[in-house]
XYZ file of C-alpha atoms in Angstrom:
660
model
C 55.674 97.433 79.491
C 52.922 95.191 79.681
C 50.401 97.081 77.232
C 52.628 98.512 74.924
C 54.413 94.162 74.642
C 50.516 92.989 73.991
C 48.444 95.955 72.535
C 45.915 93.542 71.255
C 44.750 92.783 74.440
C 42.962 96.215 74.119
C 40.366 95.008 71.032
C 40.749 91.302 72.160
C 38.213 92.480 75.553
C 35.760 93.561 73.648
C 35.529 90.539 71.195
C 35.363 88.189 74.107
C 32.799 90.052 75.319
C 31.103 89.802 72.502
C 31.618 86.392 71.984
C 30.302 85.044 76.048
C 26.973 87.570 75.223
C 26.271 86.338 71.846
C 26.552 82.487 72.358
C 25.919 82.758 75.843
C 24.031 85.482 77.074
C 20.143 84.261 76.262
C 21.224 81.565 79.618
C 22.304 84.452 81.903
C 20.327 87.068 84.139
C 20.962 90.583 83.676
C 23.484 91.085 85.973
C 26.331 88.274 84.373
C 25.177 90.243 80.592
C 25.898 93.671 82.308
C 29.400 92.046 83.767
C 30.387 90.304 80.750
C 29.622 93.529 78.122
C 30.689 96.543 81.066
C 33.147 95.024 82.255
C 35.627 93.780 79.008
C 34.946 97.211 77.590
C 35.870 98.817 81.412
C 38.875 96.586 80.997
C 39.996 97.307 77.431
C 39.685 101.123 79.048
C 42.165 100.435 81.697
C 44.127 99.046 79.017
C 44.149 101.935 77.144
C 45.014 103.965 80.250
C 48.010 101.958 80.780
C 49.021 101.622 77.592
C 49.088 105.570 77.580
C 51.009 105.605 80.775
C 53.409 103.365 79.020
C 53.726 105.487 75.911
C 54.457 109.098 77.439
C 57.821 107.019 78.767
C 59.079 105.778 74.470
C 61.541 107.472 73.748
C 61.038 109.975 70.270
C 62.896 106.842 68.340
C 60.759 104.230 69.089
C 57.815 106.229 68.648
C 55.371 104.730 66.579
C 55.569 101.745 68.440
C 54.825 98.818 65.839
C 53.891 95.274 66.564
C 53.419 92.841 63.948
C 52.428 89.848 65.191
C 51.953 87.130 62.118
C 51.431 86.817 58.410
C 48.047 87.980 57.434
C 47.283 87.408 53.842
C 49.902 86.315 50.437
C 49.494 86.526 47.519
C 52.580 86.702 45.034
C 54.617 89.916 45.851
C 50.896 91.095 48.154
C 51.633 90.755 51.919
C 49.689 91.771 54.915
C 51.040 91.285 58.099
C 48.248 91.708 61.637
C 50.420 94.795 62.581
C 49.709 96.890 65.304
C 50.402 100.583 65.561
C 50.484 103.046 68.463
C 51.738 106.685 68.367
C 50.208 109.842 69.822
C 46.874 109.877 67.589
C 46.560 106.487 67.925
C 46.026 107.204 71.798
C 44.034 110.125 71.274
C 41.468 107.681 69.665
C 42.053 104.129 71.992
C 40.804 106.900 74.704
C 37.940 108.168 73.714
C 36.708 105.246 71.889
C 37.576 102.920 75.253
C 36.361 106.055 77.320
C 33.232 107.128 75.927
C 31.899 103.472 75.158
C 32.830 102.466 78.822
C 30.506 105.478 80.045
C 27.202 104.240 77.082
C 27.782 100.638 78.099
C 27.177 101.565 82.200
C 24.351 103.873 80.422
C 22.756 101.560 78.782
C 22.663 98.756 81.677
C 19.750 101.451 82.926
C 18.207 102.671 79.473
C 17.357 99.133 77.663
C 16.872 97.408 81.478
C 13.096 96.630 80.161
C 13.703 95.496 76.365
C 14.031 92.617 74.720
C 17.498 90.664 73.845
C 19.225 92.234 76.115
C 22.229 89.975 76.031
C 21.736 90.795 72.188
C 22.437 94.264 72.013
C 25.226 94.373 74.799
C 26.738 91.403 72.217
C 26.808 94.104 69.546
C 27.505 96.979 71.389
C 31.048 94.853 72.185
C 31.662 93.836 68.722
C 31.591 97.681 67.479
C 33.792 98.306 69.908
C 36.088 95.499 69.073
C 35.854 96.610 65.143
C 36.356 100.501 65.792
C 39.476 99.523 68.101
C 40.768 97.518 65.140
C 40.749 99.948 62.995
C 42.028 102.700 65.324
C 45.127 100.451 65.876
C 46.252 98.978 62.562
C 49.465 99.063 60.707
C 47.990 98.655 57.330
C 45.060 99.923 54.739
C 43.517 95.972 54.837
C 43.834 95.927 58.858
C 42.062 99.420 58.821
C 39.197 98.355 56.213
C 37.920 95.221 57.862
C 37.756 97.555 61.039
C 36.162 100.116 58.929
C 33.689 97.564 57.147
C 32.895 96.064 60.935
C 31.703 99.370 62.324
C 28.910 99.333 59.444
C 28.348 96.001 60.045
C 27.877 96.594 63.897
C 25.935 99.838 62.804
C 23.968 97.987 60.891
C 22.777 95.588 63.832
C 22.486 98.288 66.440
C 20.216 100.586 64.177
C 18.394 97.923 63.179
C 18.182 96.240 66.771
C 14.362 96.991 66.901
C 13.775 94.649 63.828
C 10.570 93.866 64.156
C 9.664 98.051 63.484
C 10.046 97.924 59.602
C 11.071 102.044 60.007
C 13.666 100.441 62.284
C 14.614 97.625 59.882
C 14.923 99.900 56.897
C 16.745 102.770 58.995
C 19.318 100.091 59.413
C 19.530 99.096 55.844
C 19.586 102.114 54.861
C 23.031 102.876 57.120
C 24.621 99.918 55.631
C 23.631 100.788 51.982
C 24.300 103.960 51.737
C 27.764 103.926 53.315
C 28.556 100.983 50.687
C 28.626 103.479 48.013
C 31.509 105.532 49.712
C 32.762 101.938 50.582
C 33.263 101.465 47.053
C 35.206 104.702 45.988
C 37.550 103.373 48.962
C 38.187 100.002 48.107
C 38.931 101.707 44.625
C 41.627 104.214 46.399
C 43.110 101.174 48.741
C 43.564 99.657 45.157
C 45.080 102.481 42.777
C 47.564 102.905 46.488
C 48.590 99.528 46.043
C 49.612 99.734 42.317
C 50.976 102.645 43.171
C 53.395 102.348 45.822
C 53.172 97.993 46.052
C 52.159 97.903 49.742
C 49.568 98.695 52.006
C 51.664 99.443 54.946
C 51.477 102.816 56.514
C 55.447 103.290 56.707
C 55.673 102.379 53.315
C 52.790 104.565 51.444
C 53.502 107.468 53.413
C 57.179 107.022 53.870
C 56.944 106.804 49.884
C 54.602 109.512 49.118
C 56.531 111.728 51.556
C 59.394 111.991 48.870
C 57.282 112.754 46.044
C 56.498 116.005 45.110
C 53.691 118.324 45.629
C 50.579 118.061 42.953
C 49.762 121.302 41.229
C 46.345 122.177 40.940
C 46.447 121.908 37.592
C 47.950 118.845 37.155
C 46.400 116.614 40.120
C 48.177 113.018 39.598
C 47.919 109.886 41.403
C 47.921 110.845 44.440
C 45.492 113.358 44.043
C 43.255 110.142 42.316
C 43.969 108.075 45.871
C 42.919 111.277 47.624
C 39.489 111.382 46.265
C 38.686 108.091 46.311
C 39.660 107.951 49.785
C 37.725 110.929 51.055
C 34.609 109.305 49.112
C 34.865 106.313 51.994
C 34.950 109.316 54.371
C 32.521 111.413 53.108
C 30.106 107.768 53.623
C 31.209 106.946 56.856
C 31.233 110.489 58.658
C 27.559 111.519 56.822
C 28.729 114.333 55.036
C 27.360 115.795 51.685
C 25.823 114.000 49.716
C 26.015 110.986 51.231
C 24.530 111.997 54.941
C 20.983 110.626 54.800
C 21.668 107.535 56.782
C 22.218 109.182 59.837
C 18.878 110.694 60.400
C 17.200 107.616 60.040
C 19.635 105.744 61.997
C 18.132 107.811 65.272
C 15.048 104.975 65.155
C 18.090 102.480 66.691
C 18.548 102.791 70.700
C 19.429 106.080 72.167
C 22.619 104.551 73.302
C 23.742 103.489 70.221
C 23.281 106.925 68.767
C 25.523 107.998 71.360
C 27.948 105.285 70.852
C 28.045 105.102 66.965
C 26.574 108.192 65.396
C 28.100 110.507 68.229
C 31.783 109.208 69.684
C 32.841 106.828 67.409
C 31.587 105.783 64.202
C 30.896 108.654 62.588
C 34.589 110.063 63.507
C 36.111 106.880 61.420
C 36.257 109.223 58.160
C 37.919 112.184 59.925
C 40.395 109.719 61.756
C 40.964 108.381 58.027
C 41.756 111.621 56.623
C 43.951 112.555 59.624
C 45.618 109.420 59.754
C 46.429 110.181 55.816
C 47.347 113.375 55.769
C 50.874 112.781 54.216
C 48.830 111.980 51.079
C 46.512 115.017 51.304
C 49.267 117.613 52.066
C 50.706 116.063 48.846
C 47.308 116.538 47.016
C 45.923 120.229 47.566
C 43.458 120.075 44.926
C 41.946 116.810 47.455
C 42.413 119.136 50.459
C 40.578 121.754 49.462
C 37.817 119.177 48.323
C 37.675 117.785 52.169
C 37.965 121.562 53.304
C 34.694 122.378 51.041
C 32.925 118.978 51.773
C 33.332 120.096 55.381
C 31.995 123.553 55.383
C 29.333 122.809 52.969
C 28.243 120.093 55.524
C 28.404 122.014 59.032
C 26.462 124.970 56.930
C 23.504 122.693 55.473
C 23.094 120.459 58.232
C 22.747 123.305 60.966
C 19.855 124.947 58.574
C 17.915 121.273 58.659
C 18.346 121.867 62.319
C 16.416 124.525 63.043
C 13.160 123.391 62.598
C 13.170 119.961 63.712
C 11.153 118.920 66.389
C 12.004 115.261 67.008
C 14.616 115.978 69.856
C 16.995 113.056 68.525
C 17.309 114.301 65.192
C 18.362 117.805 65.941
C 20.955 115.832 67.397
C 21.362 113.713 64.306
C 21.831 117.052 62.124
C 23.872 118.758 64.832
C 25.989 115.501 64.546
C 26.042 116.305 60.892
C 27.064 119.595 61.359
C 29.825 118.638 63.871
C 31.779 116.241 61.424
C 31.677 118.706 58.922
C 33.813 121.165 61.178
C 36.218 118.518 61.962
C 36.308 118.327 57.870
C 37.112 121.710 57.445
C 40.095 121.281 59.847
C 41.933 119.019 57.929
C 40.734 120.625 54.561
C 42.681 123.972 55.709
C 45.636 121.811 57.346
C 44.975 121.867 60.946
C 44.525 118.459 61.479
C 45.218 118.700 65.135
C 42.518 120.982 65.308
C 40.264 118.357 63.654
C 40.954 115.989 65.821
C 40.639 117.901 68.492
C 37.068 119.025 67.478
C 36.570 114.843 67.549
C 37.142 114.323 71.245
C 35.380 116.884 72.200
C 32.401 116.475 70.106
C 32.954 113.184 71.370
C 31.994 114.182 74.845
C 29.518 116.583 74.534
C 27.559 115.017 71.798
C 27.228 111.697 73.215
C 26.101 114.086 76.717
C 23.510 115.318 74.259
C 22.076 111.853 73.516
C 22.159 110.365 76.467
C 20.662 112.868 78.587
C 18.106 113.336 75.341
C 17.567 109.350 75.914
C 17.246 110.526 79.565
C 14.622 112.762 78.901
C 12.512 110.313 76.414
C 12.607 107.967 79.607
C 11.271 110.203 81.585
C 8.538 111.317 80.056
C 7.405 107.595 78.676
C 9.120 107.240 75.011
C 7.985 111.156 74.064
C 10.769 112.574 71.458
C 8.779 115.581 70.295
C 9.603 118.628 71.452
C 6.570 119.885 71.129
C 5.013 117.704 73.760
C 7.270 118.671 76.380
C 8.546 121.957 78.420
C 8.508 122.365 82.354
C 11.131 119.599 82.644
C 13.855 121.736 84.508
C 12.672 121.355 88.359
C 11.482 117.531 87.182
C 14.816 116.092 85.629
C 17.321 118.483 87.604
C 20.249 116.104 87.076
C 19.330 115.329 83.256
C 18.603 119.389 82.800
C 21.721 120.608 83.916
C 24.336 118.152 82.232
C 22.382 118.694 79.107
C 22.865 122.296 79.717
C 26.859 122.011 79.958
C 26.650 120.380 76.428
C 25.022 122.538 74.681
C 27.292 125.304 75.862
C 30.273 123.347 74.849
C 28.490 122.493 71.088
C 27.920 126.303 71.024
C 31.109 127.543 71.708
C 31.062 128.905 74.961
C 34.474 130.543 76.180
C 36.208 128.295 78.418
C 33.930 125.142 77.430
C 35.442 121.949 75.846
C 34.277 123.020 72.438
C 34.867 126.666 72.531
C 39.115 125.670 72.559
C 38.089 123.417 69.552
C 36.062 125.213 67.231
C 38.201 128.385 67.907
C 41.371 126.302 66.408
C 39.136 124.980 63.109
C 37.467 128.870 62.265
C 41.224 129.846 63.089
C 42.468 128.093 60.853
C 39.975 128.590 58.014
C 40.620 132.564 58.609
C 44.271 133.262 58.904
C 46.085 129.721 58.186
C 48.189 128.574 55.888
C 45.489 126.469 53.877
C 42.774 129.689 54.663
C 39.715 130.579 52.852
C 37.534 133.741 53.356
C 34.483 131.684 51.877
C 34.878 128.815 54.265
C 35.613 130.907 57.106
C 32.544 132.871 56.468
C 30.595 129.551 55.947
C 31.568 128.018 59.254
C 31.265 131.250 61.041
C 27.462 130.969 59.953
C 27.090 127.403 60.831
C 28.634 128.355 64.354
C 25.272 130.727 64.931
C 23.213 128.146 63.701
C 24.447 125.901 66.418
C 23.986 128.307 68.774
C 20.732 128.626 68.124
C 19.048 124.517 67.282
C 20.596 123.960 70.820
C 19.062 126.154 73.052
C 15.993 126.317 71.404
C 16.635 122.436 71.516
C 16.963 122.912 75.306
C 14.105 125.669 75.708
C 11.466 123.723 74.126
C 12.314 120.957 76.211
C 13.044 122.287 79.792
C 11.596 125.367 80.048
C 8.471 126.818 79.344
C 4.787 125.650 80.785
C 4.728 121.908 80.205
C 2.768 120.431 77.011
C 2.203 116.986 78.122
C -0.993 115.837 80.175
C 0.401 115.960 83.589
C -1.765 113.592 85.075
C -1.202 110.439 82.752
C 2.711 111.487 82.562
C 4.587 110.415 85.401
C 7.814 112.691 84.932
C 10.415 111.011 86.677
C 14.542 111.170 86.984
C 16.719 108.518 85.715
C 18.206 106.004 87.682
C 22.008 106.230 89.056
C 23.853 104.108 86.531
C 22.144 106.409 83.990
C 22.820 109.607 85.238
C 26.348 109.124 86.521
C 27.400 108.541 82.906
C 26.168 112.110 82.365
C 27.695 113.824 85.005
C 31.069 112.451 84.003
C 30.644 113.510 80.658
C 29.484 116.928 81.818
C 32.292 117.437 83.445
C 34.402 116.456 80.026
C 32.360 118.580 78.717
C 33.837 121.681 80.358
C 37.157 120.448 81.377
C 37.943 118.803 77.967
C 39.160 121.225 76.009
C 41.698 123.227 79.189
C 44.658 121.204 77.466
C 44.396 124.125 74.812
C 43.810 126.711 77.263
C 47.352 128.174 77.885
C 47.330 129.311 74.316
C 45.087 132.166 74.794
C 47.244 133.636 77.222
C 50.548 133.134 75.162
C 51.413 129.561 76.406
C 51.323 125.798 74.666
C 48.897 124.097 73.314
C 49.078 120.956 75.350
C 46.735 119.070 72.387
C 48.335 120.419 69.390
C 51.668 119.677 71.142
C 51.056 115.784 71.764
C 50.055 115.575 68.462
C 52.792 117.638 66.250
C 55.279 114.076 65.805
C 52.330 112.791 64.055
C 51.501 115.939 61.739
C 54.728 117.445 61.631
C 55.364 119.004 58.042
C 55.578 116.146 55.607
C 55.942 118.039 52.492
C 59.247 117.389 50.059
C 61.086 119.750 50.263
C 60.509 122.534 47.567
C 63.197 125.297 46.483
C 63.219 127.384 49.368
C 64.349 124.965 51.461
C 63.055 122.241 54.385
C 61.882 125.245 56.539
C 59.507 126.697 54.269
C 58.169 123.566 53.394
C 56.843 123.109 57.409
C 56.396 126.563 57.374
C 53.719 126.022 54.507
C 51.893 122.645 56.024
C 51.898 123.332 60.041
C 48.772 124.930 60.882
C 50.513 126.685 64.342
C 52.988 128.739 65.252
C 53.026 132.114 66.337
C 50.678 134.357 64.589
C 47.913 131.373 65.790
C 48.662 132.716 69.274
C 45.181 135.283 69.309
C 45.393 136.018 72.923
C 42.673 135.656 75.783
C 40.499 139.047 75.428
C 40.481 138.329 71.053
C 39.454 135.032 72.034
C 36.804 135.932 74.691
C 35.616 138.864 71.914
C 36.068 137.121 68.597
C 33.606 136.368 65.617
C 32.653 132.856 67.004
C 31.431 133.817 70.447
C 29.813 136.601 69.245
C 27.853 135.048 66.381
C 27.393 131.935 68.663
C 25.864 134.697 71.742
C 23.530 135.949 68.624
C 22.436 132.506 68.287
C 21.303 132.137 71.837
C 19.869 135.595 72.006
C 18.002 134.855 69.126
C 16.635 131.361 70.725
C 15.801 132.753 73.952
C 13.435 135.650 72.267
C 11.669 133.340 70.182
C 11.127 130.482 72.805
C 11.584 132.252 76.195
C 10.614 135.468 75.744
C 8.097 135.396 73.005
C 7.723 132.411 72.405
C 4.743 132.487 69.470
C 7.130 134.262 67.295
C 8.781 131.056 65.627
C 4.990 130.119 64.560
C 4.184 133.326 63.280
C 7.375 133.042 61.333
C 6.334 129.958 59.844
C 3.265 131.517 58.297
C 4.619 134.114 57.285
C 7.507 132.772 55.408
C 5.423 129.252 54.715
C 7.862 128.103 51.583
C 11.386 128.361 53.343
C 10.086 126.442 56.640
C 8.669 123.482 54.734
C 12.046 123.595 52.964
C 13.644 122.974 55.606
C 11.213 121.114 57.644
C 11.255 118.735 54.974
C 15.083 118.562 54.464
C 15.259 120.462 51.348
C 13.437 117.307 50.137
C 16.491 115.659 49.532
C 15.369 112.107 50.435
C 12.430 112.738 48.131
C 14.878 113.427 45.116
C 16.866 110.451 45.932
C 14.038 108.046 45.679
C 12.885 109.448 42.304
C 16.194 109.958 40.650
C 18.032 106.988 41.888
C 15.864 104.520 44.109
C 12.473 104.317 41.249
C 14.651 103.827 38.447
C 16.940 101.470 39.917
C 13.341 99.108 41.663
C 11.659 99.873 37.994
C 15.289 98.508 36.801
C 15.217 95.786 38.680
C 11.873 94.885 38.084
C 10.793 95.265 34.740
C 14.363 94.066 33.021
C 16.904 92.036 35.915
C 13.575 90.258 37.466
C 10.848 89.902 34.523
C 13.336 89.910 31.594
C 16.933 88.409 32.555
C 15.532 86.403 35.868
C 12.284 84.916 34.669
C 12.624 85.220 30.870
C 15.851 84.332 30.108
C 17.366 82.773 33.432
C 13.954 80.938 34.465
C 12.883 80.555 30.482
C 16.125 78.187 30.125
C 15.754 76.519 32.991
C 11.766 75.561 32.383
C 12.719 75.152 29.060
C 14.871 72.525 28.870
C 12.983 70.605 31.374
C 9.589 70.907 29.223
C 11.708 69.550 26.020
C 13.478 67.026 28.233
C 9.657 65.808 29.819
C 8.323 65.799 26.350
C 10.893 63.517 25.023
C 10.717 61.156 28.297
C 7.073 60.941 26.982
C 7.827 59.885 23.590
C 10.153 57.232 24.870
C 7.637 55.884 27.509
C 5.282 54.826 24.960
C 8.041 52.860 23.167
C 7.328 50.446 26.599
C 3.651 49.269 25.400
C 4.211 45.376 26.751
C 3.738 44.012 23.358
C 6.397 41.089 22.754
C 6.461 41.604 18.870
C 7.266 45.757 19.484
C 9.937 44.601 21.733
C 11.605 42.078 19.085
C 11.077 44.803 16.338
C 13.149 46.916 18.219
C 15.675 44.856 19.018
C 16.210 43.606 15.257
C 16.096 47.340 14.489
C 19.052 48.213 17.265
C 20.682 45.381 15.593
C 20.732 46.364 12.323
C 21.494 50.247 13.529
C 24.391 48.881 15.928
C 25.702 47.106 12.521
C 25.921 49.435 10.286
C 27.773 51.853 12.858
C 30.867 48.901 12.673
C 31.049 48.847 9.222
C 30.642 52.072 8.714
C 33.376 52.518 11.239
C 36.085 49.670 9.985
C 35.325 51.295 6.037
């Protein structure tokens, strides 16, 4: 069982690709850069498939498979090993990261073919893959933290890839700084975790936490504090309220970067971390409710902004923030498997949406404003049909992948063990808004008359190396959720069954016994078998249909209606168009005061006045004293003799004084 014995090969392959392209790529042709960048990622995907095959043959007693290689850090009682853990959740994440990542690498060979720094781009992509794989395979929180910070670094490099553009460089710095705010809380959470459990290994932390009683809402203790601090890191990394502001600006990076980092992998790191720490959150209901509230509010809030944006990539950016909110909502109401399920399906259709948007931008010469598109349906048919499949999936169209995962989350919010009618309503409204803005995007981009100069713009379909990943992702957007389809007819949700050993009830036994505890936590059961007809005609499908019909009426049937509404309600329209002025608010309340404090106090007073003043003052005194001593060297023999006599007298006086 080669893959299970040597799982380190999977992250090592992209790291090798990053090193080779980073060090030698400048001397290679693009064909060699492609071979290394795409080849190492493809081999990592192949190794993951083999690992998954071998994993399915393991007996339950050997799961999770933990591989410890060497002691990494030792300081007193603190010890950290380089240890990898393979369980069902790891397998799902590995397949998503390597599979979708490999397709995006292939797409990039066409999209980035004419850009400078080609080898550097693939080096960054491979480096990101290495850190993301390290994050999901880690067997302790320290190694997870390395991957966590590594994807932040890689994201900074990729977002600011076009560093000669100030707006791209600023976007990279903004992403790095904002996520560091959340990571400060994450770091404090790890410190408090070690102080509490004396270890940062998953097995020790989760095993010990599982024996603790559940903390009541009125008696929130150390577990609640740990979970809230970890949630701060997840909010930053997964772009949730209020630290979401970096993600829309991150669209300044190349489109494959948007697809890889901000749709399929990095932004899902926070969701993965919360799901991985489900034992802690199940023992901290206050923190768990906080996860659900943050997710529901983000899903609704971001969807409203996406209603009026005109940049095709920014619409998808706010869509990503909203869909991540659904994942948090799922985890917050106890449906951890459903949250990971939506993470997987979202990786398929959102990566496809970004790559298809890149194909559109590529086809019309770099234009990203949907108001200057239209009429592309017959000119780029492959891009149109694949993007339509992704739109149907994200809208929750029955039998598409997003339908299954989103329906499970909303059903858990409505009737699960941690249900909340207010959060369910927010999620339902968000689903309607999602359907509206995604079909608005499709209609503005591909339907209606062309709104660009057809004589100056040569519209063309993308190359095969860009279209092939679109087709594969379109198929996954259709069938990616069918593993849960049997549940609709009273069968088994195979995805949930696969992850059940990871998320099995772990709350300590209460007064009603272990069975009651398991029933309290497990989000699955006979009550969840909603049936085929109720699911196909349930509230999520109805609101998605309403969103589609409104978008069709606004942008196909009566295309003048949106403009009239904007004129009739200018204030709400401007608020949404300007994203609730949150960036301006942050600039006025946080950024400008910090800049003023830095310039007026830290720079002028502390740096120039105190530090530079003390250093320059010492230099000035030394120079003045030296200038005075310089006059002693007059060249007069009698003056030198007088100084010798004076020195002898002083020296003799000191000797006499010391002897007495």
